[in-house]
Coordinates of C-alpha atoms and ligand atoms in Angstrom, one line a residue:
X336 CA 124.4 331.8 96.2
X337 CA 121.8 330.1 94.7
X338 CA 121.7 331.3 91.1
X339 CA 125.6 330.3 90.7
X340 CA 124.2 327.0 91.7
X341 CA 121.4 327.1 89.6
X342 CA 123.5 327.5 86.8
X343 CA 125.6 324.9 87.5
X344 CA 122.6 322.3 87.7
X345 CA 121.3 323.0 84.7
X346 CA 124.2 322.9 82.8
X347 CA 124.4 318.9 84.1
X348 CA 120.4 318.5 83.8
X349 CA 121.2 319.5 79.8
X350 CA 124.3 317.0 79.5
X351 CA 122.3 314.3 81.4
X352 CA 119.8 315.1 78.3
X353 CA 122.3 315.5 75.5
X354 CA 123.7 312.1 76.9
X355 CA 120.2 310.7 76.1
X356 CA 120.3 309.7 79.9
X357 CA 117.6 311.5 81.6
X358 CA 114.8 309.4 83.2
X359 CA 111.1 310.2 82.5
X360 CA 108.6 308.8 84.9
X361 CA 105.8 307.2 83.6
X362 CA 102.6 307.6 85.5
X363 CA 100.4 304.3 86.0
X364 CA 97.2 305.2 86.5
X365 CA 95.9 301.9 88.8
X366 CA 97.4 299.4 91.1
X367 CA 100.5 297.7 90.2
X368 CA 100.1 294.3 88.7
X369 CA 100.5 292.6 85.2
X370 CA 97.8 294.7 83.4
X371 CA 98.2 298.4 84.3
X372 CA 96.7 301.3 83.1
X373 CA 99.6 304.0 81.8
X374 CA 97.8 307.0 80.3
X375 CA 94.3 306.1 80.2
X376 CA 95.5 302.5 77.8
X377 CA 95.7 299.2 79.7
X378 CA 99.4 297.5 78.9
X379 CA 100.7 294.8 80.2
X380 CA 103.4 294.9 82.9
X381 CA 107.4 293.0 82.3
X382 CA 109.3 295.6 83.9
X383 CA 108.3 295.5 88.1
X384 CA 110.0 293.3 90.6
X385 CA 106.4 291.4 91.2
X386 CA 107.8 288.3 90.6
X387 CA 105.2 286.4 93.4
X388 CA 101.9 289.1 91.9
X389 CA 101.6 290.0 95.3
X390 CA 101.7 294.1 94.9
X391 CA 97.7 293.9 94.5
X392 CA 96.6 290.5 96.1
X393 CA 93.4 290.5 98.0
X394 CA 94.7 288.2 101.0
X395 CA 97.5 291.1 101.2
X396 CA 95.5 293.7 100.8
X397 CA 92.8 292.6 103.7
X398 CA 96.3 291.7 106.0
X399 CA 97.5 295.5 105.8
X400 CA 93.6 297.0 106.4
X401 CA 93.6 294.7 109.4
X402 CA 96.9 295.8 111.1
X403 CA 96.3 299.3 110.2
X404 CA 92.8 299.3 112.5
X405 CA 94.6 297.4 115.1
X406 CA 98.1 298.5 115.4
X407 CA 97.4 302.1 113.8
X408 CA 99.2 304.4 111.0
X409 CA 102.4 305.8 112.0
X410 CA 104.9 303.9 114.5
X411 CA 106.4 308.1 115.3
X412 CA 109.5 306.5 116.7
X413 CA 112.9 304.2 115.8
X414 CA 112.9 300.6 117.6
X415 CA 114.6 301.4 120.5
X416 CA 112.4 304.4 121.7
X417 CA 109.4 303.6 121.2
X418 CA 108.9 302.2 117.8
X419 CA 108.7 298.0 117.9
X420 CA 105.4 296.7 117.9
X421 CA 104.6 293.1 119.1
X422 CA 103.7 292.6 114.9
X423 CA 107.9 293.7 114.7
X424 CA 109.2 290.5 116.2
X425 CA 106.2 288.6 114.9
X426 CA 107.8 289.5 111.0
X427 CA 111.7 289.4 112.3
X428 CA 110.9 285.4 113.6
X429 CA 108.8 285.0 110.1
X430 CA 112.1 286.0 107.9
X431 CA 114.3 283.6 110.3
X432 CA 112.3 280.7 109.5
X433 CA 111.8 281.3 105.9
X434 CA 116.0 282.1 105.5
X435 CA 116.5 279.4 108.2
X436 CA 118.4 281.5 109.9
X437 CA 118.8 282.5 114.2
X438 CA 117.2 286.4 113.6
X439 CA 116.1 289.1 111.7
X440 CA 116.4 292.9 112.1
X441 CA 114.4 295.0 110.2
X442 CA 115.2 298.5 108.1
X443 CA 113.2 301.0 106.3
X444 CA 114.6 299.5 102.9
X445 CA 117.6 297.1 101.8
X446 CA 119.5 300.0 101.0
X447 CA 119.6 300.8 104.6
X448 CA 119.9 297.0 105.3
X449 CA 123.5 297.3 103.4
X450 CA 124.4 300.7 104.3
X451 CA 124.5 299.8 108.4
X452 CA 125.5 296.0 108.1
X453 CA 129.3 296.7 107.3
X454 CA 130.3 299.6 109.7
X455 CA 129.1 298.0 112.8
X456 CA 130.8 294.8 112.0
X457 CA 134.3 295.6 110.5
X458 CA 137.2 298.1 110.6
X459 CA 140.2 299.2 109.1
X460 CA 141.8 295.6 109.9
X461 CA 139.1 293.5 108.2
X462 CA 138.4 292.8 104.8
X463 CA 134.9 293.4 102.1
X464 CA 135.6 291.5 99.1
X465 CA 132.8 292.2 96.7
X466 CA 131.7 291.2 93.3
X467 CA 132.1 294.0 90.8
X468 CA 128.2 294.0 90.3
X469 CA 126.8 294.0 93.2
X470 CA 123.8 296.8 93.7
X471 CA 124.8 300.4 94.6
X472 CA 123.2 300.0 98.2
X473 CA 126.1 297.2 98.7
X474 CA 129.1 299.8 97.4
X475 CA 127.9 302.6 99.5
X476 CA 127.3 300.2 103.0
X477 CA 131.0 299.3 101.7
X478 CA 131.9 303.2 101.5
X479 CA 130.9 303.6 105.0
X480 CA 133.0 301.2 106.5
X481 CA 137.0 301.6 107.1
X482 CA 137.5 297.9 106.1
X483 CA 140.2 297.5 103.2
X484 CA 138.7 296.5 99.9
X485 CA 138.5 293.8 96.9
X486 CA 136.7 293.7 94.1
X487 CA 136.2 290.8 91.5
X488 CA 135.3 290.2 88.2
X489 CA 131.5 288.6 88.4
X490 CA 130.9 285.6 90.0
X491 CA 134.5 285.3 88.8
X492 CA 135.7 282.4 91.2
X493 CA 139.9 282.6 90.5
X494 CA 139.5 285.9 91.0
X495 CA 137.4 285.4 94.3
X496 CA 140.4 283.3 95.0
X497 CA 143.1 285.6 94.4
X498 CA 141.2 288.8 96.4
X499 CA 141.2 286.4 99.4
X500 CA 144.5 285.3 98.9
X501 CA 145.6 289.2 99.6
X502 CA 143.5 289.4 102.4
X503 CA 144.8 286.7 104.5
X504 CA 146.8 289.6 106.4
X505 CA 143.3 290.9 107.4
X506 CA 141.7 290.2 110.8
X507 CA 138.5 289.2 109.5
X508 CA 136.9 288.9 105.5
X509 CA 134.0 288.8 104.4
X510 CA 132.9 287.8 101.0
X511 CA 129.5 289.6 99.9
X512 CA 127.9 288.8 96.6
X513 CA 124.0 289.7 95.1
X514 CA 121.9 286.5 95.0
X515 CA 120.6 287.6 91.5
X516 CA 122.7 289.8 89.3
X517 CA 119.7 292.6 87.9
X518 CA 120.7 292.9 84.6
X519 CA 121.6 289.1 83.0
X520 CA 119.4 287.3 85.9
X521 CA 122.2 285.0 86.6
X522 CA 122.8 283.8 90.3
X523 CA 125.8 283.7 92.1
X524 CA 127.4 280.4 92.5
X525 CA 127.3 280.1 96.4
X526 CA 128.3 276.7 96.8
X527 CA 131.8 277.0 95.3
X528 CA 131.7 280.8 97.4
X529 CA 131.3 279.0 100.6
X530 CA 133.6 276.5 99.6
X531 CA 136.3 279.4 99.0
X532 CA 135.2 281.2 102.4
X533 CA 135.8 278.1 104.2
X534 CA 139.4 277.5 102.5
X535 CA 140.8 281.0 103.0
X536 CA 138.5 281.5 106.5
X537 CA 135.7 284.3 105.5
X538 CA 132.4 285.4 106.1
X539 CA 130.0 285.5 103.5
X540 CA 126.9 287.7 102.8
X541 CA 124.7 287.4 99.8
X542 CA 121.9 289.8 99.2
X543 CA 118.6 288.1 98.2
X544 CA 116.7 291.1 96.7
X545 CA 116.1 289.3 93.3
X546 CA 116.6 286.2 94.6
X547 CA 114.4 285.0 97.7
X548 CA 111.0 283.7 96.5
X549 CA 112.4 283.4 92.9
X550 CA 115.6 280.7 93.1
X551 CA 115.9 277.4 94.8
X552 CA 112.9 274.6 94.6
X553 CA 110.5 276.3 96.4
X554 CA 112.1 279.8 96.0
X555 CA 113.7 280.1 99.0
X556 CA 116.6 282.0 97.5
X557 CA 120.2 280.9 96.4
X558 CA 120.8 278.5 100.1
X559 CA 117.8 276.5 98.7
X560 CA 119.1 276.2 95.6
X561 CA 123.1 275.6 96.1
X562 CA 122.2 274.0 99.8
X563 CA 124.1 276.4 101.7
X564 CA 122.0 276.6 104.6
X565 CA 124.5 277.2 107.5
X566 CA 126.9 278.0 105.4
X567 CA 125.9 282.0 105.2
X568 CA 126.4 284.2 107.8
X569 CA 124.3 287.2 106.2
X570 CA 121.5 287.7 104.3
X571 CA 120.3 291.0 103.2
X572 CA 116.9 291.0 101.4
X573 CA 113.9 293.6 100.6
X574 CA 110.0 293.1 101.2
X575 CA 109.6 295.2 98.0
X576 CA 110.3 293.0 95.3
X577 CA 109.0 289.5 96.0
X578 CA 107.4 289.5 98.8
X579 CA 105.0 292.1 98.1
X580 CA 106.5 295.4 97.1
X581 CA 106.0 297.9 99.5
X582 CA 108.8 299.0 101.2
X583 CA 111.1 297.4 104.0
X584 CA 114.2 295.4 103.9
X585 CA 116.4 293.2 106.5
X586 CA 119.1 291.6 107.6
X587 CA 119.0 287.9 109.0
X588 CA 121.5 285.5 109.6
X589 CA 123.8 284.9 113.3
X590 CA 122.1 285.9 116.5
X591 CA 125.5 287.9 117.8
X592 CA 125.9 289.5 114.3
X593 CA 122.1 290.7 114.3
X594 CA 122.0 291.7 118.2
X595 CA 125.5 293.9 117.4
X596 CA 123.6 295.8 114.6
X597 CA 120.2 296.6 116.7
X598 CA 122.9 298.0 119.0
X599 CA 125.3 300.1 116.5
X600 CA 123.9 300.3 112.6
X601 CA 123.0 303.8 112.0
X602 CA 119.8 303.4 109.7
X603 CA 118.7 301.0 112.0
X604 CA 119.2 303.5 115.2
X605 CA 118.3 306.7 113.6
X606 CA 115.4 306.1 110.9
X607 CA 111.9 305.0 111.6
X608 CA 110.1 301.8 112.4
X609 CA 108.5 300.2 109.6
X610 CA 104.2 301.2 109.3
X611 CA 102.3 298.7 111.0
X612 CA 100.5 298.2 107.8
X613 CA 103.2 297.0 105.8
X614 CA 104.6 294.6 108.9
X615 CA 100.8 293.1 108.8
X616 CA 100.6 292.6 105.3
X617 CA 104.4 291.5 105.5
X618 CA 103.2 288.8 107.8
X619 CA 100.6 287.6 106.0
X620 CA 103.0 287.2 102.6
X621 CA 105.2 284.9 104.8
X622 CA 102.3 282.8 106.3
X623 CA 100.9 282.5 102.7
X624 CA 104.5 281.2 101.2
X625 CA 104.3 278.7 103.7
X626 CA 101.0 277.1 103.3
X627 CA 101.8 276.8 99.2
X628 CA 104.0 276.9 96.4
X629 CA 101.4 277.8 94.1
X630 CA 102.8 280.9 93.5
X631 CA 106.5 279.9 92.4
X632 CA 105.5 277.1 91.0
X633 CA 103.5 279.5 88.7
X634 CA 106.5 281.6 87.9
X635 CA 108.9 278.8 87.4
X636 CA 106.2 277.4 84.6
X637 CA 105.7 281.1 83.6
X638 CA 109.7 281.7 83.1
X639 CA 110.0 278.7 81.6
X640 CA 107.3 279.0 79.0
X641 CA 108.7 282.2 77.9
X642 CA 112.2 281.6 77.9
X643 CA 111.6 278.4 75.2
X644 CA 109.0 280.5 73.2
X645 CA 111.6 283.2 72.9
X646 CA 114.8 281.3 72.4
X647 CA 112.7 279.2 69.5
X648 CA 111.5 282.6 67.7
X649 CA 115.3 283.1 67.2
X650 CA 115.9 285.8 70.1
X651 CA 119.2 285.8 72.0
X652 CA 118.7 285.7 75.6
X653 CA 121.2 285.6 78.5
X654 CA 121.3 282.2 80.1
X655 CA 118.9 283.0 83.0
X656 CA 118.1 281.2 86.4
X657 CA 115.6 283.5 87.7
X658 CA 112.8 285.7 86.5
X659 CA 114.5 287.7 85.1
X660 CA 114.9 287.5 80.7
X661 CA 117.6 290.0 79.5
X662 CA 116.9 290.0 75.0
X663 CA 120.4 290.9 73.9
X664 CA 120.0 293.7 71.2
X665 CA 123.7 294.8 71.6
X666 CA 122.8 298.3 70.4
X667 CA 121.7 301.2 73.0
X668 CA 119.3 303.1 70.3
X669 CA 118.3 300.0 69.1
X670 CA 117.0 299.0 72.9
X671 CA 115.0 302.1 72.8
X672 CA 113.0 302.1 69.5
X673 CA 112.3 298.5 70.3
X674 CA 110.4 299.0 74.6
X675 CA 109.2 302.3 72.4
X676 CA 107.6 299.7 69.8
X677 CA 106.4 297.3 72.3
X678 CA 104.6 299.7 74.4
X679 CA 102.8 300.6 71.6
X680 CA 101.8 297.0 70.7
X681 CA 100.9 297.2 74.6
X682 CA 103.7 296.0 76.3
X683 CA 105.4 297.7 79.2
X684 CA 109.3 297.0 78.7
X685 CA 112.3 298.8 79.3
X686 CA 115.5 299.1 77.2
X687 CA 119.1 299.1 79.2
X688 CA 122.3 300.5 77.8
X689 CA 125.5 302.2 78.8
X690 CA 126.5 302.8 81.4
X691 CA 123.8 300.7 83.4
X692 CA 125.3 297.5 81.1
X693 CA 128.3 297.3 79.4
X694 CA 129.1 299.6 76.2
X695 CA 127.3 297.0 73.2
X696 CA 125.8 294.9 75.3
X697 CA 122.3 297.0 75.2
X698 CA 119.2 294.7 75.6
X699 CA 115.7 294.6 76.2
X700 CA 114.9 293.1 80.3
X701 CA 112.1 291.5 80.9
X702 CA 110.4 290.6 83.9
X703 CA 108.4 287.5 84.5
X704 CA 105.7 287.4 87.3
X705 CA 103.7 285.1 88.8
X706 CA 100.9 287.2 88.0
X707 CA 101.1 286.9 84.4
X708 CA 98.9 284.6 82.6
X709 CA 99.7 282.5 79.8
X710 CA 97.8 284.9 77.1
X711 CA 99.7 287.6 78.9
X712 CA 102.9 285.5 77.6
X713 CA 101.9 285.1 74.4
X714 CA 101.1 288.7 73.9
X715 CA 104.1 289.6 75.2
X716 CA 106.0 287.2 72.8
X717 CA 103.8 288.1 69.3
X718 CA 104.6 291.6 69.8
X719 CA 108.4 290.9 70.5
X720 CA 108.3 288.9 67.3
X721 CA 105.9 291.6 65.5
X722 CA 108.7 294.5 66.3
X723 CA 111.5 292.2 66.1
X724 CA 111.0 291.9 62.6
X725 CA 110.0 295.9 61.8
X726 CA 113.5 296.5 62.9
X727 CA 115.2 293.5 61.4
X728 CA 116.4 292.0 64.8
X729 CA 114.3 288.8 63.4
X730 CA 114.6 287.8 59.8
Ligands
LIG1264 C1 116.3 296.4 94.9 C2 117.5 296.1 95.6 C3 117.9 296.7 96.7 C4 117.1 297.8 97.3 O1 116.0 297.4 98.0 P1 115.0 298.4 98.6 O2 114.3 297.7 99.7 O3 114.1 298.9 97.5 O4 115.9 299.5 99.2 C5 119.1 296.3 97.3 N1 119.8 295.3 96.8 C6 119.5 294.7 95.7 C7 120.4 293.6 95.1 C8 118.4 295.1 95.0 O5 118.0 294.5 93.8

């Protein structure tokens, strides 16, 4: 059987190809921070989710050696069997207070998060009205789940309107948006959502991946920022962007909503507890967020410094409100020679296209960190200027 099949896969491996669409992994040769060494040459780092610089922090570092001599390797279980540790609920209460919510359940990633928050909650007489770029997690939790669906335009609000409008035959809605859209870096606008959930009765869920430790004065994520708090039912969000970059995710948000998932969501039931290593370290990234804001207050400066440098070279950037810098190029081969340039002048970028954006709206993302210094900025910003002007984005 399997030659017919063998056939068949690389007949799409060559299209994939052909398509200019296949992904190469690049191998980093040392931890992951804002100087990294990719084949034997240090470059520095815009492209990784770091946004706090906590992937390689010493504080971190020391937390997850600590919980892995006292609470071992390996958990070997789910929750419910034998799999939660004391350090478990110690992490779960730690995300409640930072979200401000009642609880927290935890998940081997955020896309298990989303794919066991829908199911348990809603069925074929509720509806998931969702914005039409929310992460691929959020469609497939979506998929599993019987509930009737809505799509709108993003962060589109009359068309938020208008899906919830047809839903008002539904038993329950629920309105579920990213915090931070990935690609343009702009953030949902959740106090005129909530508004609209209250109006037309919903539910609303936002998924802070991008968002928490980035937006809102002291990053607390898009309720610190629009003052929401209360106002949210659900929060999704991922320990591997911000606040540290492991692996892990979660759901907090209403005590009933969160004790109904430890009893019914599948990746929760059926996939194992999170290493008492990463809860440890986990821990220790909340306790450290709490004692200071040195750390956002070191990206907002750091965003901030590039955005203006950027903008006044004559680059076109997306209006951004997060870490997150997408340089229009409007032109997918265009996007590529340029991150193919700038890693040669020793910057690590990466050029999207279609179909991850938009047909012509091709651009350059860049990533700003909280471990990036401002010589790391500036290098960052010659060489965009440098290449800019080899390929006659620049005059
Ligand atoms: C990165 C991301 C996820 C996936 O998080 P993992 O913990 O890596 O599974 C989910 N949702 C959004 C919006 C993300 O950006």
């Amino acid at each position: 059987m399997y030659s017919k099949m063998k056939d068949h896969l690389c007949k799409t491996l060559a299209e994939i190809k052909e398509a200019g669409l296949y992904k190469q992994e690049r191998l980093i040769e040392s931890p992951q921070k804002a100087n990294i060494i990719v084949k034997g040459k240090e470059v520095l780092n815009f492209c990784a989710n770091n946004y706090l610089g906590l992937s390689d922090n010493a504080r971190i570092i020391e937390a997850a050696k600590k919980a892995l001599d006292s609470r071992g390797y390996g958990m070997s279980s789910v929750r419910f069997i034998c799999g939660t540790q004391d350090i478990h609920k110690v992490l779960e209460k730690e995300i409640a207070d930072y979200f401000q919510t009642e609880d927290t359940i935890l998940y081997a990633a955020c896309f298990d998060a989303n794919g066991g928050v829908f199911e348990p909650l809603l069925t074929e007489e509720d509806a998931i009205i969702s914005d039409s770029l929310n992460h691929a997690s959020i469609i497939d939790g979506v998929r599993l789940c019987k509930a009737k669906r809505y799509r709108y335009a993003n962060a589109d609000m009359a068309e938020l309107e208008k899906c919830l409008q047809e839903a008002q035959q539904q038993r329950f809605r629920i309105i579920v948006t990213d915090g931070v859209f990935s690609m343009d870096g702009n953030v949902a606008p959740m106090d005129q959502i909530c508004d609209l959930a209250d109006k037309y009765d919903a539910l609303v869920m936002v998924d802070e991946s991008h968002s928490a430790g980035v937006v809102g004065p002291t990053g607390h994520g898009v309720s610190e920022l629009y003052k929401t708090y209360g106002r949210v039912d659900i929060y999704t969000g991922t320990l591997g962007k911000a606040f540290g970059g492991a692996l892990g995710g979660f759901t907090t948000g209403r005590k009933e909503i969160i004790d109904l998932l430890r009893q019914r969501s599948r990746p929760y039931l059926f996939s194992n507890s999170l290493a008492p290593s990463i809860v440890g370290a986990s821990i220790e990234v909340f306790r450290m967020l709490k004692e200071s804001n040195e750390l956002h207050d070191k990206l907002v400066e750091n965003v901030n410094y590039f955005r203006d440098k950027m903008l006044e070279a004559g680059f076109d950037i997306k209006p951004t409100q997060s870490a997150i810098c997408a340089v229009m190029l409007y032109d997918a081969k265009l996007s590529q020679d340029y991150a193919a340039k700038m890693l040669e002048e020793g910057i690590y970028v990466t050029g999207f296209y279609y179909p991850v954006v938009p047909k012509d709206q091709a651009r350059i993302r860049v990533q700003i960190s909280a471990g990036h210094n401002k010589a790391d900025l500036d290098k960052c910003i010659e060489a965009f200027i440098k290449v800019g002007k080899e390929l006659e984005v620049l005059k």
